[in-house]
Short mmCIF file of C-alpha atoms and ligand atoms in Angstrom, two decimals:
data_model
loop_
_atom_site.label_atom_id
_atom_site.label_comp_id
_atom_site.label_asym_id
_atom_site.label_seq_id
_atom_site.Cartn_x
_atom_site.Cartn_y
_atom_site.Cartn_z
CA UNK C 1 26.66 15.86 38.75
CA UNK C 2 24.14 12.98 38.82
CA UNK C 3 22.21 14.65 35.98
CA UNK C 4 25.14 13.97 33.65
CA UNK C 5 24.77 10.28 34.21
CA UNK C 6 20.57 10.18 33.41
CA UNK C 7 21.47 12.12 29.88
CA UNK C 8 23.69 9.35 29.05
CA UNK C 9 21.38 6.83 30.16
CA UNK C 10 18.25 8.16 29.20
CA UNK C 11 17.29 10.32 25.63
CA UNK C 12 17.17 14.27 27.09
CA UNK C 13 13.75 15.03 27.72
CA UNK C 14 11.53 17.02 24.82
CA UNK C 15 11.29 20.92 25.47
CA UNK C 16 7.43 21.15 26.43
CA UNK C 17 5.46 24.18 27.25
CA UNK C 18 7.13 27.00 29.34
CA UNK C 19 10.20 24.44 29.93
CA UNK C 20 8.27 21.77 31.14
CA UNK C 21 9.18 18.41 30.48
CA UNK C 22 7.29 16.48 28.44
CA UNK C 23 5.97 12.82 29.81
CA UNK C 24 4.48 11.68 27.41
CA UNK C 25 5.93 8.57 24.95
CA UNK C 26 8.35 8.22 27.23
CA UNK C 27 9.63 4.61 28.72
CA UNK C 28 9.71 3.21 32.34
CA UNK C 29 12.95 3.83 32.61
CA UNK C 30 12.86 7.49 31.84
CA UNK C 31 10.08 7.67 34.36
CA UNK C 32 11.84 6.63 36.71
CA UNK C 33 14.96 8.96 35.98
CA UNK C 34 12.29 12.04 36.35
CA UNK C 35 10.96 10.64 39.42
CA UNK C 36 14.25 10.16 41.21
CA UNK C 37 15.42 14.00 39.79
CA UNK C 38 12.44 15.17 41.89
CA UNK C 39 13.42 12.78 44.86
CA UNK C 40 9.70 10.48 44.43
CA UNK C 41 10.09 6.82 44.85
CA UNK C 42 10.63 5.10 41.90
CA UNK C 43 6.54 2.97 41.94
CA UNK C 44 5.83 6.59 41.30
CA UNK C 45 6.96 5.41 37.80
CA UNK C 46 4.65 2.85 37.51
CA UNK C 47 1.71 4.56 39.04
CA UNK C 48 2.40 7.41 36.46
CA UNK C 49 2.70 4.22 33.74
CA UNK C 50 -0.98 3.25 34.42
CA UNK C 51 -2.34 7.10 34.21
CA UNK C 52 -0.70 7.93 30.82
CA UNK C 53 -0.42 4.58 28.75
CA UNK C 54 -3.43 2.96 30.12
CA UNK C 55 -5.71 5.25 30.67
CA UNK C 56 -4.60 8.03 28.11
CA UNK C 57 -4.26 11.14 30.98
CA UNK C 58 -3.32 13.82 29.52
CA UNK C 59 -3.69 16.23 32.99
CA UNK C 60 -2.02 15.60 36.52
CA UNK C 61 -5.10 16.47 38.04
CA UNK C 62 -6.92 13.17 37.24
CA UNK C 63 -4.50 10.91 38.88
CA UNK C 64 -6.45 10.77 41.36
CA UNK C 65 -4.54 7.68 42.95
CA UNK C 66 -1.86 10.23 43.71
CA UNK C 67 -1.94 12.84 46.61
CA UNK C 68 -3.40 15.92 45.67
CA UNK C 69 -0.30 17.97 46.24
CA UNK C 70 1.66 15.70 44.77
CA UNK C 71 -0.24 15.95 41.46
CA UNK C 72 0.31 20.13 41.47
CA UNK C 73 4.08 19.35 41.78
CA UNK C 74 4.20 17.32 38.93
CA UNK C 75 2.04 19.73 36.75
CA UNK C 76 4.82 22.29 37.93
CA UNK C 77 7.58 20.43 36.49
CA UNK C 78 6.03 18.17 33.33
CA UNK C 79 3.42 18.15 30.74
CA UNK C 80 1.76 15.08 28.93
CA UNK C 81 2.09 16.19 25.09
CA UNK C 82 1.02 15.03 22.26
CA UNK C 83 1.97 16.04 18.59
CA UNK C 84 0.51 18.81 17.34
CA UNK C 85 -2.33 18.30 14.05
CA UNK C 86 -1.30 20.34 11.52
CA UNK C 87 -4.59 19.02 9.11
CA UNK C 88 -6.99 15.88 9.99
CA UNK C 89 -8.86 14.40 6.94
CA UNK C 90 -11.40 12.09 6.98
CA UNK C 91 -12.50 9.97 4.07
CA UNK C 92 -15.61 9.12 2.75
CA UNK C 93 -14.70 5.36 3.37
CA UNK C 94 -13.90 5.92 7.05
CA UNK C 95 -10.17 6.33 6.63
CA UNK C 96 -8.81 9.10 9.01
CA UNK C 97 -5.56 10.67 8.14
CA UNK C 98 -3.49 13.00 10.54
CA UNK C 99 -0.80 15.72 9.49
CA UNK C 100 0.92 16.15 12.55
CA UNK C 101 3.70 18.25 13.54
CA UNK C 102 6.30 18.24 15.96
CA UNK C 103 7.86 21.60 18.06
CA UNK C 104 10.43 21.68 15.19
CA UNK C 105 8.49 22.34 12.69
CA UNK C 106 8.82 18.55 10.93
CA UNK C 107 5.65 16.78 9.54
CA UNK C 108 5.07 13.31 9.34
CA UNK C 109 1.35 11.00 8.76
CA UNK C 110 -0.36 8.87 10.80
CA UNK C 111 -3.54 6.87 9.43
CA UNK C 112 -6.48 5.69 10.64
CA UNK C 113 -7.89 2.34 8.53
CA UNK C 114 -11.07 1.10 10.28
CA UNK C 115 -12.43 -2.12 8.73
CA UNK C 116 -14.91 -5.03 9.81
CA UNK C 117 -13.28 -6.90 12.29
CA UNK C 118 -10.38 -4.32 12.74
CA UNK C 119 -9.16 -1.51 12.96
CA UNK C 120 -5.43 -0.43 11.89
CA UNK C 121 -3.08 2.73 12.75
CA UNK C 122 -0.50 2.86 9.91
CA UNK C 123 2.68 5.01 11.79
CA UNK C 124 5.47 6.73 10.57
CA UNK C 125 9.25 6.22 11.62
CA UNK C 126 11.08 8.88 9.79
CA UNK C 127 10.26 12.44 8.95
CA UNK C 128 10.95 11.39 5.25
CA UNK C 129 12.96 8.49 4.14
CA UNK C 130 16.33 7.96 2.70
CA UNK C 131 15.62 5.30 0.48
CA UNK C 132 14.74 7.10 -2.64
CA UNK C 133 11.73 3.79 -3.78
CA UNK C 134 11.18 4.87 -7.53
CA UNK C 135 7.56 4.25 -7.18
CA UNK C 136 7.67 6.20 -3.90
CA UNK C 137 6.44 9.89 -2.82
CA UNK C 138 7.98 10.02 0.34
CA UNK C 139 11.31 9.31 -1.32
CA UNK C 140 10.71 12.54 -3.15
CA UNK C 141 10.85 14.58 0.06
CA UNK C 142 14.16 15.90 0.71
CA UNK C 143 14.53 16.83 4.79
CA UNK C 144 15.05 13.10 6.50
CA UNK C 145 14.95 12.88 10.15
CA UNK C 146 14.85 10.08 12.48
CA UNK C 147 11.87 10.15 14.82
CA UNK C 148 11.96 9.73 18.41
CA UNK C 149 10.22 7.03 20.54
CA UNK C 150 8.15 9.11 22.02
CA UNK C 151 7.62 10.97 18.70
CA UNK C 152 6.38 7.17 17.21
CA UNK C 153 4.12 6.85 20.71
CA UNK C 154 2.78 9.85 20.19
CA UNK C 155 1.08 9.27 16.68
CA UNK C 156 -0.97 6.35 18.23
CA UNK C 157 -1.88 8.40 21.69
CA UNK C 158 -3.36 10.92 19.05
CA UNK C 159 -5.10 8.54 17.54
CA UNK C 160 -6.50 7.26 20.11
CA UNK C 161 -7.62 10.85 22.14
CA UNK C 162 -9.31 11.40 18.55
CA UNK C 163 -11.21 8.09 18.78
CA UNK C 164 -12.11 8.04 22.18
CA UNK C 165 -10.26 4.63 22.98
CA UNK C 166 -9.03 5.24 26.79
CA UNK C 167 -9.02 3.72 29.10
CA UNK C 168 -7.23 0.64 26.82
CA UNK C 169 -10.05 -1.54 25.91
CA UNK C 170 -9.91 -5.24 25.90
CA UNK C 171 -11.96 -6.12 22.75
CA UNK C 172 -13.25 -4.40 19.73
CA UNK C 173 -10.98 -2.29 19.86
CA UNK C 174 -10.78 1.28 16.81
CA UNK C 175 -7.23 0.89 16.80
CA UNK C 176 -6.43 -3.19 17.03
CA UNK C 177 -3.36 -3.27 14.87
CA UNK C 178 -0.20 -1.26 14.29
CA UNK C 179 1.50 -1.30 10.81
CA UNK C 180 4.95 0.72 10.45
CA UNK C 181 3.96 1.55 6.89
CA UNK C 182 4.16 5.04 7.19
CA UNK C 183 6.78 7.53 6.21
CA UNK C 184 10.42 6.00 6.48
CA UNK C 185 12.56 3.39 6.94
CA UNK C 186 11.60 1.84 10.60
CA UNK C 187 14.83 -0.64 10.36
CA UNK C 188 16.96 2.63 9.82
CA UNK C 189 15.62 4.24 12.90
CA UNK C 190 15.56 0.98 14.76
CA UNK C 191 16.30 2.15 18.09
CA UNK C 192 13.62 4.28 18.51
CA UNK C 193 11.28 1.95 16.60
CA UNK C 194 11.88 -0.65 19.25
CA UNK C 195 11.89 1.45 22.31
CA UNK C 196 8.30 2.56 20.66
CA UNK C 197 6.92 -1.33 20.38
CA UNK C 198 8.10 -2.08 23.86
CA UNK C 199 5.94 1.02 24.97
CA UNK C 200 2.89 0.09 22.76
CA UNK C 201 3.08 -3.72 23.66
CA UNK C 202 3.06 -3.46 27.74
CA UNK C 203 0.53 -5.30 29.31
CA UNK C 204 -0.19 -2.46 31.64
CA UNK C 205 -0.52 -0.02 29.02
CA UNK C 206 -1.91 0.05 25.10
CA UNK C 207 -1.28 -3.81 25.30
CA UNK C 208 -1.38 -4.26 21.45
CA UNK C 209 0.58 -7.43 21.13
CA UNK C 210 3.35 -8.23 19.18
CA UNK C 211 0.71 -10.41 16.73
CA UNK C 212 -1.27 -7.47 16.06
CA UNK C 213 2.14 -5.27 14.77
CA UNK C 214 3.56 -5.32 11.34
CA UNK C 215 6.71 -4.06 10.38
CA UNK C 216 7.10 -3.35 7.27
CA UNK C 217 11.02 -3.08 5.72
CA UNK C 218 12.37 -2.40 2.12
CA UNK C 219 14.84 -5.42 3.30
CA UNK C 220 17.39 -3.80 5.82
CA UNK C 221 19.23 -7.18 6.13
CA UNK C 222 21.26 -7.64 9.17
CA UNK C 223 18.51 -5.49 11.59
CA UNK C 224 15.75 -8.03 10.56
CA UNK C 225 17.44 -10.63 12.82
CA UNK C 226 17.66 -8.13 15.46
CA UNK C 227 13.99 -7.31 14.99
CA UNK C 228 13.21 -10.83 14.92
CA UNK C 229 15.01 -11.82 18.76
CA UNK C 230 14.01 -8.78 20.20
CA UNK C 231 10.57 -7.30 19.11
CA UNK C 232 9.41 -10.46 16.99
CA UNK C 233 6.59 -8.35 15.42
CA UNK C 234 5.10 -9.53 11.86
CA UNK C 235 7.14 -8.88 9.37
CA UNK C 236 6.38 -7.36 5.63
CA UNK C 237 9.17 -6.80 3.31
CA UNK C 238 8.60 -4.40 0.24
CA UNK C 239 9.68 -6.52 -2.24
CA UNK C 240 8.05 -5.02 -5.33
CA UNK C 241 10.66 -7.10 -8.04
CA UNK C 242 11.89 -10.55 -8.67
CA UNK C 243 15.12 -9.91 -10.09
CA UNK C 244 17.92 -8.03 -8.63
CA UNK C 245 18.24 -6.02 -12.09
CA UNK C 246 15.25 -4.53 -11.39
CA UNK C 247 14.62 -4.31 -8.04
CA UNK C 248 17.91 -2.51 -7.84
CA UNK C 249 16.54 0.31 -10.27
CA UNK C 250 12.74 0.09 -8.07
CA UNK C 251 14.48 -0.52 -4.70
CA UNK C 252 17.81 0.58 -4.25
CA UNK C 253 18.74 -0.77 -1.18
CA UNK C 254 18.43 -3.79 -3.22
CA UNK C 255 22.10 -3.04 -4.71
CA UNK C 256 23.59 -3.38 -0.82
CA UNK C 257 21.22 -6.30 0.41
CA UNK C 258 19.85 -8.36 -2.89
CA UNK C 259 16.69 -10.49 -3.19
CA UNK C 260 18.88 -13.75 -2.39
CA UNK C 261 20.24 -12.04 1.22
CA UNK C 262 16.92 -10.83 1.96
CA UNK C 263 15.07 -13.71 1.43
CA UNK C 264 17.83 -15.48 3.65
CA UNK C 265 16.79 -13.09 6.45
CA UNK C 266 13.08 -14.19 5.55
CA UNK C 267 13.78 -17.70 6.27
CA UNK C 268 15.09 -17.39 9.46
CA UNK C 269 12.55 -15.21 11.08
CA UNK C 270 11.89 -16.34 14.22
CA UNK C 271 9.02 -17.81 15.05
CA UNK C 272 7.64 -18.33 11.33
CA UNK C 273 4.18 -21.05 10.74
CA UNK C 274 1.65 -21.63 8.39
CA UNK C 275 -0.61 -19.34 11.35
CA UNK C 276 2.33 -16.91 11.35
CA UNK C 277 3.60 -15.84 7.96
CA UNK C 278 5.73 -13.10 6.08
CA UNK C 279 3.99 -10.41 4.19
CA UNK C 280 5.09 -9.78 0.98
CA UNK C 281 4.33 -6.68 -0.67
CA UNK C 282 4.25 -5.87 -4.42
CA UNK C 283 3.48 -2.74 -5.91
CA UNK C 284 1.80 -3.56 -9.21
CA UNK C 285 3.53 -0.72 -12.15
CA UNK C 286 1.99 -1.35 -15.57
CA UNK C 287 4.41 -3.55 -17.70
CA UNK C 288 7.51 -3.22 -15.28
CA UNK C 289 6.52 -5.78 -13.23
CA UNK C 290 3.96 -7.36 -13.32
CA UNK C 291 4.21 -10.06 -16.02
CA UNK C 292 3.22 -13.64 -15.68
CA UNK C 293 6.14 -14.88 -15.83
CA UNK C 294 7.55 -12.47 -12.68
CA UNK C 295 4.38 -14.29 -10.77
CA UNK C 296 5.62 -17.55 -11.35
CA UNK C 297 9.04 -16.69 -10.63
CA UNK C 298 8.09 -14.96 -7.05
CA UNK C 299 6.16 -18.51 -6.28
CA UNK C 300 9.79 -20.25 -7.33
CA UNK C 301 11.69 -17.79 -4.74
CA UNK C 302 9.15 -17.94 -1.97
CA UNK C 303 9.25 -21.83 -1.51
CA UNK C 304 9.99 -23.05 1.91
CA UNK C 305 8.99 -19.39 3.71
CA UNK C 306 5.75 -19.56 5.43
CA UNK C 307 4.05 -16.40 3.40
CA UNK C 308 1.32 -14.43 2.14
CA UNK C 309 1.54 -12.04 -0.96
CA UNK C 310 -0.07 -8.23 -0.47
CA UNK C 311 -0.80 -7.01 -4.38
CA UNK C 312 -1.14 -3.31 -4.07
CA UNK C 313 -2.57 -1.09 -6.86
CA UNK C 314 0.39 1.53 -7.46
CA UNK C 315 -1.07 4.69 -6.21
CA UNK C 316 -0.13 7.57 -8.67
CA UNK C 317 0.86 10.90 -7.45
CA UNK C 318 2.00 13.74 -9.72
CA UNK C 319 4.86 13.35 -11.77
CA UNK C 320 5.61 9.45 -11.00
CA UNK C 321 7.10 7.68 -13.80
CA UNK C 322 4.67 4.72 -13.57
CA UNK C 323 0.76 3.83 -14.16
CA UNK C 324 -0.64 1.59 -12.10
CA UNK C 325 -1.67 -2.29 -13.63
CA UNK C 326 -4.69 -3.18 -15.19
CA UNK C 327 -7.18 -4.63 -13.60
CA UNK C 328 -6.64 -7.62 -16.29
CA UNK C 329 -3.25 -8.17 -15.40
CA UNK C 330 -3.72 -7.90 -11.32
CA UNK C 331 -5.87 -10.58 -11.76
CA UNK C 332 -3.86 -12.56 -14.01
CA UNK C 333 -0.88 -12.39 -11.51
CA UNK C 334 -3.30 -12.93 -8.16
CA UNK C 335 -4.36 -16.15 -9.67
CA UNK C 336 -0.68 -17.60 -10.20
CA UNK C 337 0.40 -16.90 -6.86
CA UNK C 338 -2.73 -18.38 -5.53
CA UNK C 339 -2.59 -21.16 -7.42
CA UNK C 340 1.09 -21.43 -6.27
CA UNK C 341 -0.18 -21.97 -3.07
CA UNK C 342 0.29 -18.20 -1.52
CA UNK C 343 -2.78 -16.39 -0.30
CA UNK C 344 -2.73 -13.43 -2.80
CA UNK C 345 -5.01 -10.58 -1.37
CA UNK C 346 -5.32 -7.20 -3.93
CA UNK C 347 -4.90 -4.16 -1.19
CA UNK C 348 -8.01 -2.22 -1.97
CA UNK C 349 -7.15 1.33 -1.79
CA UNK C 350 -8.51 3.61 0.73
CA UNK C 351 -8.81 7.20 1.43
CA UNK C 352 -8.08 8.36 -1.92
CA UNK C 353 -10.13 11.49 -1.16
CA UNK C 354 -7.88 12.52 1.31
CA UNK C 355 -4.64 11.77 -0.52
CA UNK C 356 -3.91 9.23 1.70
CA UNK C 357 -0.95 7.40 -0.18
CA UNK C 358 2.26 7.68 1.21
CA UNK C 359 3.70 11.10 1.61
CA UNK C 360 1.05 12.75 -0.34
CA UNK C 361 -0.63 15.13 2.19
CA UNK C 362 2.57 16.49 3.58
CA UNK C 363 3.80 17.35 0.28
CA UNK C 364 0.42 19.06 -0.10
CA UNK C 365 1.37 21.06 3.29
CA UNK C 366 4.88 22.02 2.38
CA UNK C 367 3.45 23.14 -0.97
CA UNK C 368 0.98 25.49 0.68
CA UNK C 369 3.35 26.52 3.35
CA UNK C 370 5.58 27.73 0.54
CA UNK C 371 2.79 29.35 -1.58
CA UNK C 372 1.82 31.18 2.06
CA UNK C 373 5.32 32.74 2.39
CA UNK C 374 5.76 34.00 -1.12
CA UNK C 375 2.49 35.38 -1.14
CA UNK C 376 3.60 37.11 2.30
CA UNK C 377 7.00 38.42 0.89
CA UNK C 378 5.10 40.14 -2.07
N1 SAH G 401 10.09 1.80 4.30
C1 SAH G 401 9.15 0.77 4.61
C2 SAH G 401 7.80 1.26 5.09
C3 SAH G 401 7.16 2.43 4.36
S1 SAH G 401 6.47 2.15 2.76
C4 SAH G 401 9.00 -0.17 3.44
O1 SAH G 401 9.60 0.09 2.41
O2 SAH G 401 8.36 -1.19 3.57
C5 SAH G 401 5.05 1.16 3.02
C6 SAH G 401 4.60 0.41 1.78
O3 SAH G 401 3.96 1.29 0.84
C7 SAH G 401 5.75 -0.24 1.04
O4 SAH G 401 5.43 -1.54 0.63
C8 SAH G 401 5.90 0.69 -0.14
O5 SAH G 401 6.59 0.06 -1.15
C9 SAH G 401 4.45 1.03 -0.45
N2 SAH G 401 4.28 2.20 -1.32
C10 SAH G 401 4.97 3.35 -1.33
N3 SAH G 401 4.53 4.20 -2.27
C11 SAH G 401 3.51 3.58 -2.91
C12 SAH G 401 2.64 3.95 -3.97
N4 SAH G 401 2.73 5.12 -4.59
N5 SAH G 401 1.70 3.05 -4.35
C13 SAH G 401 1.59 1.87 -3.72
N6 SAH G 401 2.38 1.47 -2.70
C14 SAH G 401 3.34 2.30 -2.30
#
């Protein structure tokens, strides 16, 4: 059967609500695929396009550039879903953090960061992460999944429904920027990851451009290339160390790709200027690594790379084996690697009210979910 040939081609569609199939996150392509299975023509696709990635529909019936009929049929056979919020936090600073979880019961965080000129949507790749960062609280969550495309669209439709941002604005826009910094490795669920961007960045759509997307890696080598030809969003590599003795105890991926490798990658980004430059980000732990010297050394190792240094104040969580830097010594090490000729911002930290570091409100939920049940079974 014909069908056989779409579920190769295409991901199978989500289980939705009373076996509708879900719509929503999905690609042009997959569109299509639906719209042929229910014998429309295929500009269906792009009509439907315009109704849920432009103009955030969430309900056949206002497609109101579509016969009337025609719009009950579709609500007979599809939904447009969106994750589920499982708890939604708002800071006193503004920040905006979202629990959300998915029909299998798997919980991930999305955040909202507004700022002056900005606002940014930090998104999450992986339920959990296999990567096991020592400084890290995702890494301490156990159940790793990859997320779907859809799954990663779906985090910034949410977002967006919650702060009123359809139809896609031009300017001043709540949600300007993307960063993959959430839970997970996006370079180990690349696939998805890209079939996400290519969603997000259509012109007809969300059109958030590729210069307003960071993707942020712990240095999966041979997939930054990849990234580089094919999505060509900003790059940020966790790089946290400037030896491989330690990195490989802080990072371990670091014992498969070391610094030397990864900065190779670095250097042939494509597209890299002075306007256009790598993010670096270092976690600053109290006398691990954050020395003088290690400043002047991550100046030596980041000649020739157009880049830009992101200090960030380690953010504790319970039972991490590290204290965050003193003031003193952020400082200290800000000023070398400015004076090395890197722009050396200090990440102020935001939404500390709402446990918004990595990881740290879904291990909040699973801890509560767990209390639930054994208070239940007593
Ligand atoms: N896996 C990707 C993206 C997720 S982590 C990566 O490694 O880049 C996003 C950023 O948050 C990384 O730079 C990570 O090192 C940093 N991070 C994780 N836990 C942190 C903590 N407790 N305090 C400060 N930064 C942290």
């Amino acid at each position: 059967m014909s069908t056989a040939g779409h579920a190769r081609q295409f991901a199978p569609p989500a289980p939705a609500a009373e076996g509708r199939r879900n719509l929503g996150g999905r690609d042009l392509g997959e569109l299509a695929a639906e719209m042929a299975a229910i014998g429309a023509p295929a500009f269906r696709a792009r009509q439907l396009w315009h109704w849920i990635y432009h103009r955030g529909a969430t309900d056949f019936a206002v497609m109101t550039t579509l016969a009337k009929d025609f719009r009950a049929r579709l609500a007979e056979t599809f939904v447009i879903e969106r994750p589920a919020i499982a708890e939604s936090r708002h800071s006193l600073d503004g920040t905006h953090k979202w629990l959300l979880r998915f029909p299998d019961g798997q919980e991930v965080e999305t955040v909202h960061i507004p700022e002056e000129d900005r606002g940014t949507l930090c998104v999450s790749s992986q339920v959990g992460c296999t990567l096991t960062c020592r400084f890290c609280h995702t890494g301490t969550q156990r159940l790793v999944r990859n997320l779907s495309a859809a799954e990663i669209v779906g985090q910034l439709m949410l977002a967006r429904d919650a702060l009123g941002e359809w139809p896609s604005p031009n300017d001043g826009r709540l949600i300007s920027n993307i960063v993959l910094m959430g839970m997970g490795e996006p370079l180990y669920n690349y696939d998805s990851v890209a079939k996400a961007l290519k969603i997000v960045m259509d012109g007809e759509g969300i059109a958030i451009s590729r210069r307003r997307i960071t993707l942020s890696t712990a240095g999966v080598v041979p997939m930054i290339k990849r990234c580089g030809e094919e999505l060509n969003v900003n790059l940020a590599i966790s790089l946290h160390a400037v030896n491989d003795e330690l990195r490989d105890q802080i990072v371990p991926i670091n014992r498969k790709y070391p610094i030397a490798e990864l900065l190779d990658a670095c250097r042939n980004y494509p597209g890299l200027s002075n306007a256009r430059r790598i993010t670096f980000e270092y976690v600053m732990l109290k006398d691990v690594n954050d020395s003088p010297a290690e400043a002047r050394e991550l100046v030596r190792l980041l000649r020739g790379i157009p880049a830009k240094v992101n200090l960030i104040p380690f953010n504790p969580w319970p039972g991490a084996p590290f204290d965050c830097s003193t003031d003193t010594a952020i400082k200290r090490f800000s000023d070398i690697v400015f004076a090395g000729g890197y722009a050396s911002p200090v990440r102020t930290p935001r939404g500390q009210d709402i446990m918004a570091a990595c990881g740290q409100l879904k291990s909040a939920s699973i801890k509560k979910r767990r209390s639930e049940m054994t208070a239940a079974a007593v």
